[in-house]
Every structure is written in C-alpha cells, then in structure tokens.
PDB file of C-alpha atoms in Angstrom:
ATOM      1  CA  MET P   1      63.146  -3.006 -32.711  1.00  0.00           C
ATOM      2  CA  ARG P   2      64.282   0.486 -30.809  1.00  0.00           C
ATOM      3  CA  PHE P   3      61.545   2.357 -30.698  1.00  0.00           C
ATOM      4  CA  LEU P   4      60.092  -0.254 -28.722  1.00  0.00           C
ATOM      5  CA  ALA P   5      61.876  -1.170 -26.158  1.00  0.00           C
ATOM      6  CA  PRO P   6      60.787   2.723 -24.263  1.00  0.00           C
ATOM      7  CA  VAL P   7      56.823   1.630 -25.145  1.00  0.00           C
ATOM      8  CA  THR P   8      57.661  -2.065 -23.873  1.00  0.00           C
ATOM      9  CA  VAL P   9      59.301  -0.800 -20.109  1.00  0.00           C
ATOM     10  CA  ALA P  10      56.384   1.798 -19.531  1.00  0.00           C
ATOM     11  CA  ALA P  11      53.828  -1.105 -20.419  1.00  0.00           C
ATOM     12  CA  LEU P  12      55.724  -3.589 -17.387  1.00  0.00           C
ATOM     13  CA  SER P  13      56.513  -0.089 -14.710  1.00  0.00           C
ATOM     14  CA  GLY P  14      52.658   1.028 -15.422  1.00  0.00           C
ATOM     15  CA  VAL P  15      51.463  -2.802 -14.531  1.00  0.00           C
ATOM     16  CA  VAL P  16      54.223  -3.109 -11.643  1.00  0.00           C
ATOM     17  CA  LEU P  17      53.096  -0.112 -10.458  1.00  0.00           C
ATOM     18  CA  TRP P  18      49.308  -1.144 -10.873  1.00  0.00           C
ATOM     19  CA  LYS P  19      50.377  -4.522  -8.810  1.00  0.00           C
ATOM     20  CA  LEU P  20      51.497  -2.783  -5.830  1.00  0.00           C
ATOM     21  CA  PHE P  21      48.872  -0.174  -6.168  1.00  0.00           C
ATOM     22  CA  ALA P  22      45.992  -2.952  -5.486  1.00  0.00           C
ATOM     23  CA  MET P  23      47.391  -4.764  -2.835  1.00  0.00           C
ATOM     24  CA  ILE P  24      47.798  -2.088  -1.147  1.00  0.00           C
ATOM     25  CA  VAL P  25      44.856  -0.348  -2.052  1.00  0.00           C
ATOM     26  CA  LEU P  26      42.181  -3.424  -2.021  1.00  0.00           C
ATOM     27  CA  PRO P  27      42.310  -4.198   1.634  1.00  0.00           C
ATOM     28  CA  LEU P  28      42.334  -1.554   2.454  1.00  0.00           C
ATOM     29  CA  LEU P  29      39.149  -0.757   0.895  1.00  0.00           C
ATOM     30  CA  GLY P  30      38.197  -4.291   2.605  1.00  0.00           C
ATOM     31  CA  VAL P  31      38.947  -2.610   5.997  1.00  0.00           C
ATOM     32  CA  MET P  32      36.648   0.320   5.716  1.00  0.00           C
ATOM     33  CA  LEU P  33      33.567  -1.731   4.073  1.00  0.00           C
ATOM     34  CA  GLY P  34      34.034  -3.041   7.115  1.00  0.00           C
ATOM     35  CA  LEU P  35      34.498  -1.179   9.783  1.00  0.00           C
ATOM     36  CA  ILE P  36      31.609   0.654   7.736  1.00  0.00           C
ATOM     37  CA  ALA P  37      29.472  -2.085   7.257  1.00  0.00           C
ATOM     38  CA  SER P  38      29.530  -2.334  11.225  1.00  0.00           C
ATOM     39  CA  ALA P  39      29.067   1.244  11.618  1.00  0.00           C
ATOM     40  CA  ALA P  40      24.944   0.792   9.302  1.00  0.00           C
ATOM     41  CA  LYS P  41      24.642  -2.714  11.944  1.00  0.00           C
ATOM     42  CA  LEU P  42      25.047  -0.693  15.044  1.00  0.00           C
ATOM     43  CA  ALA P  43      22.707   2.178  13.432  1.00  0.00           C
ATOM     44  CA  LEU P  44      20.701  -0.579  12.896  1.00  0.00           C
ATOM     45  CA  ILE P  45      20.823  -2.449  16.210  1.00  0.00           C
ATOM     46  CA  ALA P  46      20.333   1.140  18.397  1.00  0.00           C
ATOM     47  CA  ALA P  47      17.317   1.885  15.805  1.00  0.00           C
ATOM     48  CA  VAL P  48      15.244  -1.674  16.556  1.00  0.00           C
ATOM     49  CA  ILE P  49      15.972  -0.781  20.390  1.00  0.00           C
ATOM     50  CA  PHE P  50      15.014   2.999  20.594  1.00  0.00           C
ATOM     51  CA  PHE P  51      11.490   2.260  18.979  1.00  0.00           C
ATOM     52  CA  ILE P  52      11.696  -0.593  21.207  1.00  0.00           C
ATOM     53  CA  TYR P  53      11.647   1.108  23.958  1.00  0.00           C
ATOM     54  CA  SER P  54       9.764   3.772  22.832  1.00  0.00           C
ATOM     55  CA  MET P  55       6.424   1.559  21.615  1.00  0.00           C
ATOM     56  CA  ILE P  56       7.314   0.376  25.272  1.00  0.00           C
ATOM     57  CA  ARG P  57       6.770   4.110  26.076  1.00  0.00           C
ATOM     58  CA  LYS P  58       4.211   4.786  25.188  1.00  0.00           C
ATOM     59  CA  ARG P  59       1.966   1.839  26.044  1.00  0.00           C
ATOM     60  CA  ARG P  60       2.652   2.105  30.247  1.00  0.00           C
ATOM     61  CA  ASP P  61       1.665   6.396  29.200  1.00  0.00           C
ATOM     62  CA  GLU P  62      -1.600   5.514  27.750  1.00  0.00           C
ATOM     63  CA  ALA P  63      -1.480   2.484  30.848  1.00  0.00           C
ATOM     64  CA  ASN P  64      -0.943   5.699  33.327  1.00  0.00           C
ATOM     65  CA  ALA P  65      -3.243   8.369  31.347  1.00  0.00           C
TER      66      ALA P  65
END
C-alpha cells in the first residue's frame, strides 16, 4: 500500500492543477474568441459598405460618361 501513495499524490495534484488551469485559461479563451468574432463582424460590415459604395460609384461614373 505504501507504493501507491506517490501515485495518489501525483494524480490528485494533477487533477487540482488541471482544474486551476481550466479555471484560468477557459475564460481567457472565451474573451479571445469573442474579440475575434467582433473583429470578423466589423470586417464583414466594412466589406458590405465598401461593396455598396463601389456599386454606387460605378453607376454614378456610368451616368456621367
């Protein structure tokens, strides 16, 4: 039974460290994914605005020519 004590201590410390790691890293991962999603949404909105602007500009140039 004495030989199982180090294995048990290692397993328990591993579980505790894993829980601490998950408690710290998962919220940071959520924040990073939220920022990436916000940046992608802003880029999509900018692309749509640029597309509409280029279509309006092209029609205006054709009307003046």
